[in-house]
Short mmCIF file of C-alpha atoms in Angstrom, two decimals:
data_model
loop_
_atom_site.label_atom_id
_atom_site.label_comp_id
_atom_site.label_asym_id
_atom_site.label_seq_id
_atom_site.Cartn_x
_atom_site.Cartn_y
_atom_site.Cartn_z
CA UNK L 1 -40.77 -232.51 -16.46
CA UNK L 2 -39.31 -229.64 -18.49
CA UNK L 3 -41.55 -229.94 -21.77
CA UNK L 4 -38.96 -228.80 -25.44
CA UNK L 5 -39.73 -224.90 -24.85
CA UNK L 6 -37.97 -225.31 -21.45
CA UNK L 7 -35.25 -227.50 -23.07
CA UNK L 8 -35.04 -224.67 -25.77
CA UNK L 9 -34.88 -221.62 -22.86
CA UNK L 10 -32.44 -223.82 -20.62
CA UNK L 11 -30.09 -224.43 -23.87
CA UNK L 12 -30.37 -220.64 -24.48
CA UNK L 13 -29.69 -219.60 -20.59
CA UNK L 14 -26.43 -222.24 -21.42
CA UNK L 15 -25.35 -220.61 -24.42
CA UNK L 16 -25.33 -216.77 -22.48
CA UNK L 17 -23.41 -218.47 -19.66
CA UNK L 18 -20.97 -219.84 -21.59
CA UNK L 19 -20.66 -216.50 -23.63
CA UNK L 20 -20.18 -214.49 -20.17
CA UNK L 21 -18.15 -216.95 -18.22
CA UNK L 22 -15.66 -217.52 -20.94
CA UNK L 23 -11.79 -215.96 -20.93
CA UNK L 24 -12.20 -213.54 -23.96
CA UNK L 25 -14.84 -212.11 -21.59
CA UNK L 26 -13.84 -211.04 -18.16
CA UNK L 27 -12.92 -208.04 -18.42
CA UNK L 28 -15.69 -207.05 -20.92
CA UNK L 29 -18.73 -205.65 -20.62
CA UNK L 30 -22.16 -207.20 -22.23
CA UNK L 31 -25.83 -205.90 -22.84
CA UNK L 32 -28.49 -208.36 -24.85
CA UNK L 33 -31.77 -208.55 -25.02
CA UNK L 34 -34.87 -210.89 -27.16
CA UNK L 35 -38.34 -209.43 -28.16
CA UNK L 36 -40.55 -212.17 -29.23
CA UNK L 37 -42.68 -210.19 -32.31
CA UNK L 38 -45.74 -211.21 -31.81
CA UNK L 39 -46.23 -209.12 -28.82
CA UNK L 40 -43.13 -206.61 -28.81
CA UNK L 41 -42.23 -208.14 -25.32
CA UNK L 42 -38.44 -209.18 -23.92
CA UNK L 43 -38.31 -212.50 -23.01
CA UNK L 44 -34.56 -212.23 -22.39
CA UNK L 45 -31.49 -209.88 -21.32
CA UNK L 46 -28.42 -208.55 -19.86
CA UNK L 47 -27.91 -204.84 -18.98
CA UNK L 48 -30.29 -204.14 -21.40
CA UNK L 49 -30.35 -200.80 -20.46
CA UNK L 50 -26.50 -200.40 -21.05
CA UNK L 51 -25.34 -198.27 -23.66
CA UNK L 52 -22.21 -199.40 -25.48
CA UNK L 53 -20.42 -199.19 -28.60
CA UNK L 54 -21.75 -200.35 -31.31
CA UNK L 55 -19.62 -200.21 -34.25
CA UNK L 56 -21.28 -200.55 -37.93
CA UNK L 57 -24.57 -202.37 -35.34
CA UNK L 58 -25.29 -197.97 -35.84
CA UNK L 59 -25.80 -198.28 -39.20
CA UNK L 60 -29.37 -199.88 -38.88
CA UNK L 61 -30.10 -196.18 -37.70
CA UNK L 62 -29.61 -193.91 -40.09
CA UNK L 63 -30.87 -196.99 -42.99
CA UNK L 64 -33.81 -197.64 -41.45
CA UNK L 65 -34.67 -193.82 -41.40
CA UNK L 66 -33.44 -192.94 -44.15
CA UNK L 67 -36.31 -195.29 -45.97
CA UNK L 68 -38.92 -194.07 -43.81
CA UNK L 69 -38.13 -190.35 -44.46
CA UNK L 70 -36.28 -190.54 -47.88
CA UNK L 71 -37.90 -193.05 -49.20
CA UNK L 72 -37.09 -196.31 -50.73
CA UNK L 73 -37.45 -194.37 -54.33
CA UNK L 74 -35.77 -191.24 -53.36
CA UNK L 75 -32.34 -190.63 -55.61
CA UNK L 76 -29.37 -188.46 -55.82
CA UNK L 77 -28.99 -186.56 -58.24
CA UNK L 78 -25.53 -185.28 -60.41
CA UNK L 79 -25.79 -182.18 -62.97
CA UNK L 80 -23.78 -181.11 -65.52
CA UNK L 81 -23.48 -177.83 -66.97
CA UNK L 82 -21.94 -174.78 -68.60
CA UNK L 83 -22.04 -171.26 -68.75
CA UNK L 84 -20.49 -168.74 -71.02
CA UNK L 85 -20.52 -168.13 -74.87
CA UNK L 86 -21.27 -171.27 -77.03
CA UNK L 87 -19.97 -170.43 -80.38
CA UNK L 88 -21.28 -172.31 -83.30
CA UNK L 89 -17.42 -174.07 -84.72
CA UNK L 90 -18.04 -175.30 -80.94
CA UNK L 91 -15.41 -172.82 -78.94
CA UNK L 92 -17.06 -172.39 -75.22
CA UNK L 93 -15.51 -169.20 -73.62
CA UNK L 94 -16.37 -170.47 -70.57
CA UNK L 95 -16.68 -173.35 -68.07
CA UNK L 96 -17.96 -176.88 -67.57
CA UNK L 97 -19.67 -177.18 -64.23
CA UNK L 98 -20.15 -180.44 -62.40
CA UNK L 99 -22.81 -179.98 -59.31
CA UNK L 100 -22.77 -182.52 -56.97
CA UNK L 101 -25.43 -183.20 -54.28
CA UNK L 102 -24.02 -186.51 -52.07
CA UNK L 103 -24.60 -189.18 -54.02
CA UNK L 104 -22.19 -192.07 -52.55
CA UNK L 105 -22.93 -193.94 -55.40
CA UNK L 106 -20.96 -192.23 -58.64
CA UNK L 107 -18.71 -194.11 -60.56
CA UNK L 108 -18.94 -197.50 -57.94
CA UNK L 109 -20.20 -200.77 -60.23
CA UNK L 110 -21.25 -202.29 -57.03
CA UNK L 111 -24.83 -201.62 -58.19
CA UNK L 112 -26.10 -203.18 -60.82
CA UNK L 113 -26.41 -201.13 -63.85
CA UNK L 114 -24.41 -197.89 -62.12
CA UNK L 115 -21.79 -197.20 -64.46
CA UNK L 116 -18.03 -197.65 -63.02
CA UNK L 117 -15.22 -194.57 -62.75
CA UNK L 118 -14.26 -194.92 -66.23
CA UNK L 119 -18.25 -195.52 -67.39
CA UNK L 120 -19.53 -192.42 -65.73
CA UNK L 121 -16.81 -189.67 -67.05
CA UNK L 122 -16.98 -191.29 -70.78
CA UNK L 123 -20.90 -190.35 -70.80
CA UNK L 124 -20.41 -187.19 -69.41
CA UNK L 125 -17.76 -186.37 -71.96
CA UNK L 126 -20.09 -188.15 -75.05
CA UNK L 127 -23.22 -185.82 -73.14
CA UNK L 128 -20.42 -182.98 -73.73
CA UNK L 129 -19.84 -183.30 -76.50
CA UNK L 130 -23.36 -183.80 -77.77
CA UNK L 131 -24.23 -180.50 -76.48
CA UNK L 132 -21.94 -179.44 -79.76
CA UNK L 133 -18.84 -178.66 -77.24
CA UNK L 134 -15.51 -178.94 -78.90
CA UNK L 135 -13.26 -177.00 -77.44
CA UNK L 136 -13.37 -175.13 -74.11
CA UNK L 137 -11.58 -172.09 -73.26
CA UNK L 138 -12.40 -171.65 -69.62
CA UNK L 139 -12.18 -174.55 -66.52
CA UNK L 140 -14.00 -177.34 -65.17
CA UNK L 141 -15.25 -176.82 -62.02
CA UNK L 142 -16.40 -179.25 -59.65
CA UNK L 143 -19.73 -177.02 -57.86
CA UNK L 144 -19.32 -178.56 -53.87
CA UNK L 145 -21.21 -176.15 -52.23
CA UNK L 146 -24.05 -178.71 -51.32
CA UNK L 147 -22.96 -180.07 -48.14
CA UNK L 148 -20.49 -177.55 -46.87
CA UNK L 149 -16.61 -178.11 -45.56
CA UNK L 150 -17.00 -180.52 -43.49
CA UNK L 151 -16.58 -184.13 -44.85
CA UNK L 152 -15.90 -186.69 -41.73
CA UNK L 153 -16.97 -186.45 -37.97
CA UNK L 154 -14.77 -184.89 -35.67
CA UNK L 155 -14.81 -188.12 -33.20
CA UNK L 156 -13.62 -190.36 -36.14
CA UNK L 157 -9.82 -191.80 -34.70
CA UNK L 158 -6.92 -190.18 -36.91
CA UNK L 159 -5.71 -194.00 -37.59
CA UNK L 160 -8.58 -194.38 -39.21
CA UNK L 161 -8.56 -191.06 -41.71
CA UNK L 162 -6.45 -192.01 -44.60
CA UNK L 163 -8.04 -195.35 -44.89
CA UNK L 164 -11.18 -196.19 -47.41
CA UNK L 165 -13.68 -196.84 -44.96
CA UNK L 166 -13.15 -192.99 -43.49
CA UNK L 167 -13.42 -191.12 -46.62
CA UNK L 168 -15.90 -189.15 -45.29
CA UNK L 169 -18.56 -187.60 -47.73
CA UNK L 170 -18.32 -185.14 -50.09
CA UNK L 171 -20.62 -183.07 -52.27
CA UNK L 172 -19.06 -184.93 -54.92
CA UNK L 173 -18.29 -188.34 -53.87
CA UNK L 174 -16.36 -190.74 -56.95
CA UNK L 175 -15.69 -193.91 -56.74
CA UNK L 176 -16.59 -194.51 -53.34
CA UNK L 177 -13.78 -192.16 -52.31
CA UNK L 178 -11.42 -194.79 -52.44
CA UNK L 179 -8.00 -195.79 -54.07
CA UNK L 180 -5.86 -198.84 -54.47
CA UNK L 181 -2.33 -199.37 -53.41
CA UNK L 182 -0.58 -202.19 -54.62
CA UNK L 183 2.33 -203.99 -52.64
CA UNK L 184 4.77 -205.77 -53.44
CA UNK L 185 4.78 -208.57 -50.69
CA UNK L 186 7.92 -210.63 -49.18
CA UNK L 187 8.82 -213.82 -47.40
CA UNK L 188 11.61 -212.76 -44.70
CA UNK L 189 9.76 -211.61 -42.21
CA UNK L 190 10.33 -207.50 -41.31
CA UNK L 191 11.27 -206.45 -45.32
CA UNK L 192 10.38 -203.15 -46.15
CA UNK L 193 7.75 -203.22 -48.54
CA UNK L 194 7.71 -201.09 -51.52
CA UNK L 195 4.04 -199.38 -53.40
CA UNK L 196 4.46 -200.75 -56.50
CA UNK L 197 1.33 -199.00 -58.08
CA UNK L 198 -2.22 -196.76 -57.61
CA UNK L 199 -5.69 -197.50 -58.91
CA UNK L 200 -6.28 -195.37 -60.41
CA UNK L 201 -3.96 -192.92 -60.00
CA UNK L 202 -4.47 -189.83 -57.66
CA UNK L 203 -2.92 -186.56 -59.36
CA UNK L 204 -0.08 -184.99 -55.94
CA UNK L 205 -0.38 -188.14 -53.83
CA UNK L 206 2.73 -188.67 -52.19
CA UNK L 207 2.96 -192.12 -50.46
CA UNK L 208 5.72 -193.01 -47.84
CA UNK L 209 5.52 -197.12 -46.82
CA UNK L 210 7.01 -198.17 -43.98
CA UNK L 211 4.79 -201.52 -44.39
CA UNK L 212 7.24 -204.18 -43.46
CA UNK L 213 6.13 -208.22 -44.09
CA UNK L 214 4.25 -209.77 -40.95
CA UNK L 215 5.27 -213.04 -39.90
CA UNK L 216 3.92 -216.24 -41.29
CA UNK L 217 -0.35 -216.15 -40.74
CA UNK L 218 -0.41 -212.69 -40.42
CA UNK L 219 -3.90 -210.58 -41.63
CA UNK L 220 -3.73 -207.49 -43.33
CA UNK L 221 -2.44 -204.24 -40.72
CA UNK L 222 -2.02 -202.11 -42.67
CA UNK L 223 -3.10 -198.22 -41.87
CA UNK L 224 -3.07 -195.23 -43.94
CA UNK L 225 -2.01 -192.04 -41.72
CA UNK L 226 -3.55 -188.56 -43.63
CA UNK L 227 -6.97 -186.98 -43.52
CA UNK L 228 -8.94 -185.07 -46.36
CA UNK L 229 -6.81 -182.45 -48.41
CA UNK L 230 -3.67 -183.72 -46.68
CA UNK L 231 -1.82 -185.66 -50.23
CA UNK L 232 1.28 -185.84 -48.33
CA UNK L 233 0.32 -189.80 -46.10
CA UNK L 234 2.42 -192.17 -44.54
CA UNK L 235 1.06 -196.24 -43.80
CA UNK L 236 2.20 -198.02 -41.06
CA UNK L 237 2.11 -201.47 -40.13
CA UNK L 238 2.78 -204.95 -41.44
CA UNK L 239 0.97 -206.70 -44.29
CA UNK L 240 0.94 -210.84 -44.78
CA UNK L 241 4.41 -212.68 -46.42
CA UNK L 242 4.54 -213.42 -49.82
CA UNK L 243 5.66 -213.70 -53.66
CA UNK L 244 2.71 -211.34 -55.12
CA UNK L 245 0.80 -208.58 -55.07
CA UNK L 246 -1.41 -207.18 -51.81
CA UNK L 247 -4.04 -204.48 -52.28
CA UNK L 248 -5.29 -202.52 -49.24
CA UNK L 249 -8.15 -199.53 -50.16
CA UNK L 250 -6.70 -196.20 -48.77
CA UNK L 251 -9.51 -192.45 -48.61
CA UNK L 252 -9.15 -189.93 -51.47
CA UNK L 253 -7.47 -186.56 -50.23
CA UNK L 254 -10.15 -184.82 -52.20
CA UNK L 255 -12.56 -186.86 -54.07
CA UNK L 256 -14.41 -183.62 -55.60
CA UNK L 257 -10.39 -182.34 -56.86
CA UNK L 258 -9.93 -186.20 -58.21
CA UNK L 259 -12.93 -185.44 -60.60
CA UNK L 260 -12.58 -182.11 -62.09
CA UNK L 261 -9.30 -184.49 -62.99
CA UNK L 262 -10.89 -187.19 -64.49
CA UNK L 263 -13.00 -185.18 -66.01
CA UNK L 264 -10.46 -183.20 -68.37
CA UNK L 265 -9.09 -186.84 -68.91
CA UNK L 266 -12.42 -187.65 -70.03
CA UNK L 267 -13.03 -185.29 -72.17
CA UNK L 268 -9.14 -185.25 -73.98
CA UNK L 269 -10.39 -189.20 -75.20
CA UNK L 270 -13.16 -187.34 -76.39
CA UNK L 271 -11.55 -185.43 -78.20
CA UNK L 272 -12.15 -181.87 -76.25
CA UNK L 273 -9.11 -179.15 -76.22
CA UNK L 274 -9.84 -177.98 -72.84
CA UNK L 275 -7.11 -174.57 -71.63
CA UNK L 276 -8.65 -173.61 -68.54
CA UNK L 277 -7.95 -174.67 -64.68
CA UNK L 278 -9.24 -177.54 -62.99
CA UNK L 279 -10.50 -176.05 -59.56
CA UNK L 280 -13.71 -176.15 -57.32
CA UNK L 281 -16.72 -173.70 -56.25
CA UNK L 282 -15.53 -173.31 -52.56
CA UNK L 283 -12.06 -172.01 -54.40
CA UNK L 284 -13.42 -169.48 -56.46
CA UNK L 285 -13.21 -165.58 -55.25
CA UNK L 286 -16.61 -165.11 -57.16
CA UNK L 287 -19.50 -167.13 -56.70
CA UNK L 288 -21.03 -168.86 -60.21
CA UNK L 289 -23.34 -166.82 -62.31
CA UNK L 290 -26.05 -168.84 -61.87
CA UNK L 291 -28.14 -166.65 -64.31
CA UNK L 292 -25.64 -168.26 -67.20
CA UNK L 293 -25.65 -171.97 -66.84
CA UNK L 294 -26.86 -174.51 -69.48
CA UNK L 295 -28.15 -178.17 -67.36
CA UNK L 296 -26.14 -180.25 -70.25
CA UNK L 297 -27.13 -183.48 -68.51
CA UNK L 298 -28.24 -184.72 -65.17
CA UNK L 299 -27.84 -188.77 -63.60
CA UNK L 300 -29.64 -189.77 -61.29
CA UNK L 301 -28.39 -192.64 -58.62
CA UNK L 302 -29.81 -195.78 -57.92
CA UNK L 303 -32.83 -195.66 -56.02
CA UNK L 304 -32.27 -195.48 -51.73
CA UNK L 305 -33.86 -198.53 -51.39
CA UNK L 306 -30.72 -199.97 -53.34
CA UNK L 307 -28.34 -197.82 -51.31
CA UNK L 308 -29.45 -199.02 -48.11
CA UNK L 309 -29.00 -203.05 -49.32
CA UNK L 310 -25.84 -202.65 -49.26
CA UNK L 311 -24.93 -199.84 -47.12
CA UNK L 312 -26.41 -203.06 -44.49
CA UNK L 313 -24.67 -206.10 -46.52
CA UNK L 314 -21.85 -204.83 -47.40
CA UNK L 315 -21.75 -202.07 -44.41
CA UNK L 316 -20.26 -199.38 -46.64
CA UNK L 317 -19.68 -196.22 -44.42
CA UNK L 318 -20.08 -193.53 -46.82
CA UNK L 319 -23.50 -194.86 -47.83
CA UNK L 320 -24.48 -194.22 -44.24
CA UNK L 321 -23.14 -190.93 -43.83
CA UNK L 322 -24.39 -189.45 -46.67
CA UNK L 323 -27.84 -190.90 -46.26
CA UNK L 324 -27.20 -189.36 -42.62
CA UNK L 325 -26.57 -186.13 -44.53
CA UNK L 326 -29.63 -185.72 -46.88
CA UNK L 327 -31.66 -186.35 -43.93
CA UNK L 328 -30.19 -183.62 -42.21
CA UNK L 329 -31.75 -181.41 -44.80
CA UNK L 330 -34.85 -182.59 -43.13
CA UNK L 331 -34.59 -180.74 -40.80
CA UNK L 332 -32.44 -177.28 -42.05
CA UNK L 333 -29.06 -177.50 -43.60
CA UNK L 334 -27.30 -181.17 -44.73
CA UNK L 335 -25.00 -181.11 -42.06
CA UNK L 336 -24.11 -183.91 -39.11
CA UNK L 337 -25.35 -182.45 -36.58
CA UNK L 338 -29.12 -181.78 -38.70
CA UNK L 339 -28.36 -185.32 -40.01
CA UNK L 340 -28.18 -186.43 -35.89
CA UNK L 341 -31.50 -184.49 -35.10
CA UNK L 342 -33.30 -185.77 -37.98
CA UNK L 343 -32.22 -190.04 -37.30
CA UNK L 344 -32.97 -189.25 -33.38
CA UNK L 345 -35.78 -187.24 -34.26
CA UNK L 346 -37.11 -190.38 -36.04
CA UNK L 347 -36.81 -192.74 -34.12
CA UNK L 348 -38.14 -191.20 -30.82
CA UNK L 349 -41.49 -190.85 -32.29
CA UNK L 350 -41.48 -194.01 -32.88
CA UNK L 351 -40.91 -195.49 -29.59
CA UNK L 352 -37.41 -195.25 -28.77
CA UNK L 353 -35.65 -193.65 -25.66
CA UNK L 354 -33.89 -191.22 -26.85
CA UNK L 355 -31.75 -190.95 -23.98
CA UNK L 356 -30.62 -194.63 -24.73
CA UNK L 357 -29.05 -193.00 -28.27
CA UNK L 358 -25.80 -191.27 -28.47
CA UNK L 359 -25.13 -191.00 -32.31
CA UNK L 360 -21.94 -189.06 -33.78
CA UNK L 361 -22.23 -190.40 -37.13
CA UNK L 362 -23.87 -192.85 -39.72
CA UNK L 363 -21.99 -195.44 -40.00
CA UNK L 364 -21.11 -196.69 -36.27
CA UNK L 365 -17.18 -195.69 -37.11
CA UNK L 366 -17.11 -193.23 -34.22
CA UNK L 367 -15.60 -194.84 -30.96
CA UNK L 368 -18.11 -192.16 -29.15
CA UNK L 369 -21.41 -193.60 -30.58
CA UNK L 370 -23.43 -195.97 -27.90
CA UNK L 371 -26.63 -197.24 -27.62
CA UNK L 372 -28.83 -200.11 -25.51
CA UNK L 373 -29.28 -203.84 -26.74
CA UNK L 374 -32.88 -202.26 -25.85
CA UNK L 375 -32.99 -200.03 -27.99
CA UNK L 376 -31.56 -201.62 -31.07
CA UNK L 377 -33.87 -204.84 -30.39
CA UNK L 378 -37.28 -202.81 -30.20
CA UNK L 379 -36.22 -200.85 -33.40
CA UNK L 380 -35.77 -204.13 -35.39
CA UNK L 381 -39.31 -204.92 -33.48
CA UNK L 382 -40.69 -201.52 -34.18
CA UNK L 383 -39.20 -201.58 -37.87
CA UNK L 384 -41.04 -205.18 -38.41
CA UNK L 385 -44.50 -203.31 -37.56
CA UNK L 386 -44.24 -201.14 -39.78
CA UNK L 387 -45.38 -202.07 -43.66
CA UNK L 388 -43.06 -199.45 -45.71
CA UNK L 389 -40.23 -199.72 -43.52
CA UNK L 390 -40.08 -203.83 -43.51
CA UNK L 391 -39.71 -205.00 -46.79
CA UNK L 392 -36.77 -203.18 -47.75
CA UNK L 393 -34.79 -203.02 -44.81
CA UNK L 394 -35.36 -207.04 -44.14
CA UNK L 395 -33.79 -207.65 -47.82
CA UNK L 396 -30.84 -205.54 -46.78
CA UNK L 397 -29.56 -207.74 -43.74
CA UNK L 398 -27.12 -209.80 -44.28
CA UNK L 399 -27.92 -213.66 -43.83
CA UNK L 400 -25.98 -215.77 -41.68
CA UNK L 401 -24.60 -218.39 -43.62
CA UNK L 402 -25.63 -217.68 -47.45
CA UNK L 403 -24.36 -213.23 -47.83
CA UNK L 404 -22.81 -210.08 -46.54
CA UNK L 405 -20.78 -210.06 -43.46
CA UNK L 406 -22.59 -212.80 -41.94
CA UNK L 407 -21.26 -215.26 -45.14
CA UNK L 408 -19.94 -217.39 -42.71
CA UNK L 409 -21.07 -217.92 -39.48
CA UNK L 410 -23.58 -221.19 -39.33
CA UNK L 411 -22.47 -222.57 -42.60
CA UNK L 412 -22.60 -226.45 -41.27
CA UNK L 413 -25.72 -225.82 -39.07
CA UNK L 414 -29.66 -225.89 -38.93
CA UNK L 415 -29.66 -221.91 -38.13
CA UNK L 416 -27.75 -221.30 -41.88
CA UNK L 417 -30.89 -218.73 -43.33
CA UNK L 418 -32.49 -218.39 -40.31
CA UNK L 419 -30.49 -215.22 -38.92
CA UNK L 420 -31.08 -211.90 -40.48
CA UNK L 421 -28.83 -209.42 -38.98
CA UNK L 422 -26.29 -206.31 -38.99
CA UNK L 423 -22.86 -206.66 -37.83
CA UNK L 424 -20.67 -204.66 -36.26
CA UNK L 425 -17.10 -204.59 -35.49
CA UNK L 426 -14.21 -202.64 -34.28
CA UNK L 427 -11.52 -203.08 -32.52
CA UNK L 428 -12.46 -204.90 -29.61
CA UNK L 429 -15.84 -204.43 -30.16
CA UNK L 430 -18.05 -207.11 -31.74
CA UNK L 431 -22.16 -206.36 -31.96
CA UNK L 432 -25.02 -208.14 -33.92
CA UNK L 433 -28.79 -206.96 -34.27
CA UNK L 434 -31.25 -208.54 -36.30
CA UNK L 435 -33.79 -211.39 -36.55
CA UNK L 436 -34.19 -215.33 -36.10
CA UNK L 437 -37.03 -217.09 -37.38
CA UNK L 438 -37.21 -220.28 -35.03
CA UNK L 439 -37.97 -223.80 -35.70
CA UNK L 440 -40.40 -223.28 -34.00
CA UNK L 441 -42.27 -220.46 -36.65
CA UNK L 442 -41.71 -218.00 -34.07
CA UNK L 443 -39.73 -214.93 -35.01
CA UNK L 444 -37.36 -212.61 -32.44
CA UNK L 445 -35.25 -209.50 -32.72
CA UNK L 446 -32.29 -209.83 -30.53
CA UNK L 447 -29.31 -207.39 -29.70
CA UNK L 448 -26.17 -208.61 -28.83
CA UNK L 449 -22.86 -206.03 -28.17
CA UNK L 450 -19.49 -206.94 -26.07
CA UNK L 451 -17.03 -204.31 -25.44
CA UNK L 452 -13.93 -204.34 -24.48
CA UNK L 453 -13.05 -208.24 -24.84
CA UNK L 454 -9.52 -209.69 -24.83
CA UNK L 455 -7.49 -211.69 -27.59
CA UNK L 456 -8.69 -211.97 -30.90
CA UNK L 457 -12.22 -212.39 -32.41
CA UNK L 458 -12.92 -215.43 -33.85
CA UNK L 459 -13.18 -217.11 -30.16
CA UNK L 460 -16.18 -214.64 -29.85
CA UNK L 461 -17.57 -215.24 -32.16
CA UNK L 462 -17.90 -219.28 -31.85
CA UNK L 463 -18.98 -218.51 -29.37
CA UNK L 464 -21.98 -216.61 -30.71
CA UNK L 465 -22.93 -218.68 -32.85
CA UNK L 466 -23.88 -221.12 -30.76
CA UNK L 467 -26.28 -218.33 -29.20
CA UNK L 468 -27.44 -217.74 -32.46
CA UNK L 469 -28.42 -221.64 -32.98
CA UNK L 470 -29.64 -221.51 -29.15
CA UNK L 471 -31.82 -218.51 -30.82
CA UNK L 472 -32.67 -220.43 -33.79
CA UNK L 473 -34.19 -223.58 -31.27
CA UNK L 474 -36.54 -221.38 -29.33
#
């Protein structure tokens, strides 16, 4: 007779078979691996060495490496300076300089206690006033030398670049480098949709809407076309029909130049006059005279542990791409190539197979990223054995039925609250990698990746929920 463990293993096999043999996966590629955390041995697998596109599941390489290389207490700084001559009457004959060091959270209120867009610039303006500066006869300069000129991965898709999730990581990031486009919906399918407003307003941005009202029951299918420094952009696709305001999020053409405008606006509210230009250090003919720079204020970001928590649970691309560049300093300058090398070298030193990892960015947005389920599940096993990494990393994962990108899964299942994972999704790609705390008390690391499924996502996700329930019963 089969004992309970055998029945549970049989249930797992049936769930895997039902998934693989389902109609949406007829032409798909699947890679699955399950590891017992007691001994690190793989106990079930399907094509575990097959490297597939992981989408946002790739973020776990970046976030875990950041905890290891940067440390959970590491922060990003942003500095405010003035240079030139400051008279007794408060007139500065010189410049105000805002120097960025890649903080991805500046002006974002996602993290408790972090100042929002208006709050952070009000603080900067207050610090300028407290320094005795009441009139600026010079420029407002954004010192953007920290991270160089390459803002996005060269392998990101054109249809992604204008949208908030492909904003890239800049020397000075602000408001997560995004803005909202507010559309006035219409009920009639095929109606041309007009832009009602932007929030915040982006100086010099020209948007052309080619958005149509979609059919009843449709979802957001709007894409903004335009890359870094491109201020003329087109919006194509459709939004759901209706009578209200429908919002989508775009990537700022130049967050650093936007920050200069916001600083000017903030000091004006403070009553500080300014008669110079708004510019960036990379636009200047001559380098900034650092010998005359006087520090006004240094702002510190939330910790890497806090950044990682949101990067994984909310799947924020910017946070991961900024962490990658910061890790690039460990092997040289903060470039995409050095960041990738730092991450891969870190995990190879821990025991992952270098040939199983093909990394093109820090966030998983590139369709050229690929990795095997064996490597991803092995990473989770290795993290579980590392007392320095595990607590912060584990807290950053979404919990099935309760939080993050897994909030909507397994809500009415006994497995609710027992699957902790990072999800990944891009067109025709669906992945999950994480931990299962089984009803037996056993704990497992798993990774399931599906590429090139057909049809809608929800039927595939339903099959995956059945798989997670089977894992929970082990």
